[in-house]
């Protein structure tokens, strides 16, 4: 995908474009649908269901202070998770 930002032509992969432009809008709409309720309760319910169904290779992590962005800590956690899962 090609986009113009600050007078410069920027080329994004499909994933980069989706994450930068489409995904935030979808998340915002989802947030509005649930009347801006806290998703921690929903997260805990999903975690309980996964545990009950013995989906034992899943990990749920809440990163305090982060909105919808992905930081280097999350990227590192994802990398380590997949290394462990694929190793076993």
JSON list of C-alpha atoms in Angstrom, two decimals:
[
{"chain": "A", "resi": 1, "resn": "UNK", "atom": "CA", "xyz": [0.00, 0.00, 0.00]},
{"chain": "A", "resi": 2, "resn": "UNK", "atom": "CA", "xyz": [1.27, 3.45, -0.84]},
{"chain": "A", "resi": 3, "resn": "UNK", "atom": "CA", "xyz": [0.36, 6.44, 1.30]},
{"chain": "A", "resi": 4, "resn": "UNK", "atom": "CA", "xyz": [1.48, 10.05, 1.51]},
{"chain": "A", "resi": 5, "resn": "UNK", "atom": "CA", "xyz": [2.57, 11.34, 4.91]},
{"chain": "A", "resi": 6, "resn": "UNK", "atom": "CA", "xyz": [4.04, 14.78, 5.56]},
{"chain": "A", "resi": 7, "resn": "UNK", "atom": "CA", "xyz": [4.66, 15.23, 1.84]},
{"chain": "A", "resi": 8, "resn": "UNK", "atom": "CA", "xyz": [6.55, 11.94, 1.53]},
{"chain": "A", "resi": 9, "resn": "UNK", "atom": "CA", "xyz": [5.42, 8.81, -0.30]},
{"chain": "A", "resi": 10, "resn": "UNK", "atom": "CA", "xyz": [5.49, 5.86, 2.11]},
{"chain": "A", "resi": 11, "resn": "UNK", "atom": "CA", "xyz": [5.10, 2.24, 1.02]},
{"chain": "A", "resi": 12, "resn": "UNK", "atom": "CA", "xyz": [3.62, -0.19, 3.54]},
{"chain": "A", "resi": 13, "resn": "UNK", "atom": "CA", "xyz": [3.20, -3.94, 3.45]},
{"chain": "A", "resi": 14, "resn": "UNK", "atom": "CA", "xyz": [-0.42, -5.04, 3.70]},
{"chain": "A", "resi": 15, "resn": "UNK", "atom": "CA", "xyz": [0.05, -5.92, 7.36]},
{"chain": "A", "resi": 16, "resn": "UNK", "atom": "CA", "xyz": [1.73, -2.61, 8.21]},
{"chain": "A", "resi": 17, "resn": "UNK", "atom": "CA", "xyz": [-1.04, -0.66, 6.48]},
{"chain": "A", "resi": 18, "resn": "UNK", "atom": "CA", "xyz": [-3.74, -2.68, 8.22]},
{"chain": "A", "resi": 19, "resn": "UNK", "atom": "CA", "xyz": [-2.14, -2.25, 11.65]},
{"chain": "A", "resi": 20, "resn": "UNK", "atom": "CA", "xyz": [-1.50, 1.47, 11.18]},
{"chain": "A", "resi": 21, "resn": "UNK", "atom": "CA", "xyz": [-4.77, 2.55, 9.57]},
{"chain": "A", "resi": 22, "resn": "UNK", "atom": "CA", "xyz": [-7.48, -0.11, 9.56]},
{"chain": "A", "resi": 23, "resn": "UNK", "atom": "CA", "xyz": [-7.01, -1.90, 12.88]},
{"chain": "A", "resi": 24, "resn": "UNK", "atom": "CA", "xyz": [-7.14, 1.23, 15.09]},
{"chain": "A", "resi": 25, "resn": "UNK", "atom": "CA", "xyz": [-10.45, 2.23, 13.48]},
{"chain": "A", "resi": 26, "resn": "UNK", "atom": "CA", "xyz": [-11.89, -1.25, 14.03]},
{"chain": "A", "resi": 27, "resn": "UNK", "atom": "CA", "xyz": [-10.76, -1.26, 17.66]},
{"chain": "A", "resi": 28, "resn": "UNK", "atom": "CA", "xyz": [-12.27, 2.18, 18.19]},
{"chain": "A", "resi": 29, "resn": "UNK", "atom": "CA", "xyz": [-15.60, 0.97, 16.78]},
{"chain": "A", "resi": 30, "resn": "UNK", "atom": "CA", "xyz": [-15.49, -2.13, 18.98]},
{"chain": "A", "resi": 31, "resn": "UNK", "atom": "CA", "xyz": [-14.73, 0.06, 22.00]},
{"chain": "A", "resi": 32, "resn": "UNK", "atom": "CA", "xyz": [-17.77, 2.20, 21.21]},
{"chain": "A", "resi": 33, "resn": "UNK", "atom": "CA", "xyz": [-20.00, -0.85, 20.75]},
{"chain": "A", "resi": 34, "resn": "UNK", "atom": "CA", "xyz": [-19.26, -1.92, 24.31]},
{"chain": "A", "resi": 35, "resn": "UNK", "atom": "CA", "xyz": [-19.96, 1.60, 25.60]},
{"chain": "A", "resi": 36, "resn": "UNK", "atom": "CA", "xyz": [-16.33, 2.05, 26.62]},
{"chain": "A", "resi": 37, "resn": "UNK", "atom": "CA", "xyz": [-16.57, -0.66, 29.28]},
{"chain": "A", "resi": 38, "resn": "UNK", "atom": "CA", "xyz": [-13.38, -2.09, 30.66]},
{"chain": "A", "resi": 39, "resn": "UNK", "atom": "CA", "xyz": [-12.29, -5.20, 28.79]},
{"chain": "A", "resi": 40, "resn": "UNK", "atom": "CA", "xyz": [-10.51, -6.73, 31.80]},
{"chain": "A", "resi": 41, "resn": "UNK", "atom": "CA", "xyz": [-13.70, -8.54, 32.84]},
{"chain": "A", "resi": 42, "resn": "UNK", "atom": "CA", "xyz": [-14.12, -9.95, 29.33]},
{"chain": "A", "resi": 43, "resn": "UNK", "atom": "CA", "xyz": [-10.45, -10.95, 29.31]},
{"chain": "A", "resi": 44, "resn": "UNK", "atom": "CA", "xyz": [-10.88, -12.88, 32.57]},
{"chain": "A", "resi": 45, "resn": "UNK", "atom": "CA", "xyz": [-13.93, -14.71, 31.22]},
{"chain": "A", "resi": 46, "resn": "UNK", "atom": "CA", "xyz": [-12.06, -15.72, 28.06]},
{"chain": "A", "resi": 47, "resn": "UNK", "atom": "CA", "xyz": [-9.10, -16.86, 30.15]},
{"chain": "A", "resi": 48, "resn": "UNK", "atom": "CA", "xyz": [-11.43, -19.01, 32.28]},
{"chain": "A", "resi": 49, "resn": "UNK", "atom": "CA", "xyz": [-13.00, -20.59, 29.18]},
{"chain": "A", "resi": 50, "resn": "UNK", "atom": "CA", "xyz": [-9.59, -21.39, 27.68]},
{"chain": "A", "resi": 51, "resn": "UNK", "atom": "CA", "xyz": [-8.51, -23.01, 30.95]},
{"chain": "A", "resi": 52, "resn": "UNK", "atom": "CA", "xyz": [-11.71, -25.07, 31.13]},
{"chain": "A", "resi": 53, "resn": "UNK", "atom": "CA", "xyz": [-11.20, -26.31, 27.56]},
{"chain": "A", "resi": 54, "resn": "UNK", "atom": "CA", "xyz": [-7.57, -27.17, 28.31]},
{"chain": "A", "resi": 55, "resn": "UNK", "atom": "CA", "xyz": [-6.15, -24.83, 25.68]},
{"chain": "A", "resi": 56, "resn": "UNK", "atom": "CA", "xyz": [-2.88, -25.08, 27.54]},
{"chain": "A", "resi": 57, "resn": "UNK", "atom": "CA", "xyz": [-0.44, -23.34, 25.22]},
{"chain": "A", "resi": 58, "resn": "UNK", "atom": "CA", "xyz": [-2.16, -19.98, 25.41]},
{"chain": "A", "resi": 59, "resn": "UNK", "atom": "CA", "xyz": [-0.89, -17.07, 27.44]},
{"chain": "A", "resi": 60, "resn": "UNK", "atom": "CA", "xyz": [-2.83, -14.00, 28.44]},
{"chain": "A", "resi": 61, "resn": "UNK", "atom": "CA", "xyz": [-0.94, -10.89, 29.40]},
{"chain": "A", "resi": 62, "resn": "UNK", "atom": "CA", "xyz": [-2.19, -7.43, 30.32]},
{"chain": "A", "resi": 63, "resn": "UNK", "atom": "CA", "xyz": [0.33, -4.67, 29.72]},
{"chain": "A", "resi": 64, "resn": "UNK", "atom": "CA", "xyz": [-0.39, -1.77, 32.05]},
{"chain": "A", "resi": 65, "resn": "UNK", "atom": "CA", "xyz": [-0.24, 1.68, 30.54]},
{"chain": "A", "resi": 66, "resn": "UNK", "atom": "CA", "xyz": [-0.48, 0.56, 26.91]},
{"chain": "A", "resi": 67, "resn": "UNK", "atom": "CA", "xyz": [-3.31, 1.43, 24.60]},
{"chain": "A", "resi": 68, "resn": "UNK", "atom": "CA", "xyz": [-3.56, -0.20, 21.21]},
{"chain": "A", "resi": 69, "resn": "UNK", "atom": "CA", "xyz": [0.10, 0.01, 20.33]},
{"chain": "A", "resi": 70, "resn": "UNK", "atom": "CA", "xyz": [2.60, -2.83, 20.35]},
{"chain": "A", "resi": 71, "resn": "UNK", "atom": "CA", "xyz": [5.92, -2.10, 21.99]},
{"chain": "A", "resi": 72, "resn": "UNK", "atom": "CA", "xyz": [9.23, -3.96, 21.99]},
{"chain": "A", "resi": 73, "resn": "UNK", "atom": "CA", "xyz": [8.34, -5.77, 25.22]},
{"chain": "A", "resi": 74, "resn": "UNK", "atom": "CA", "xyz": [5.25, -7.27, 23.59]},
{"chain": "A", "resi": 75, "resn": "UNK", "atom": "CA", "xyz": [7.20, -8.24, 20.49]},
{"chain": "A", "resi": 76, "resn": "UNK", "atom": "CA", "xyz": [9.80, -9.98, 22.66]},
{"chain": "A", "resi": 77, "resn": "UNK", "atom": "CA", "xyz": [7.09, -11.79, 24.64]},
{"chain": "A", "resi": 78, "resn": "UNK", "atom": "CA", "xyz": [5.50, -13.00, 21.39]},
{"chain": "A", "resi": 79, "resn": "UNK", "atom": "CA", "xyz": [8.84, -14.23, 20.09]},
{"chain": "A", "resi": 80, "resn": "UNK", "atom": "CA", "xyz": [9.61, -16.11, 23.30]},
{"chain": "A", "resi": 81, "resn": "UNK", "atom": "CA", "xyz": [6.09, -17.58, 23.38]},
{"chain": "A", "resi": 82, "resn": "UNK", "atom": "CA", "xyz": [6.36, -19.02, 19.88]},
{"chain": "A", "resi": 83, "resn": "UNK", "atom": "CA", "xyz": [9.85, -20.34, 20.54]},
{"chain": "A", "resi": 84, "resn": "UNK", "atom": "CA", "xyz": [8.49, -22.25, 23.56]},
{"chain": "A", "resi": 85, "resn": "UNK", "atom": "CA", "xyz": [5.38, -23.52, 21.77]},
{"chain": "A", "resi": 86, "resn": "UNK", "atom": "CA", "xyz": [7.23, -24.68, 18.67]},
{"chain": "A", "resi": 87, "resn": "UNK", "atom": "CA", "xyz": [9.96, -26.30, 20.75]},
{"chain": "A", "resi": 88, "resn": "UNK", "atom": "CA", "xyz": [7.53, -28.60, 22.60]}
]
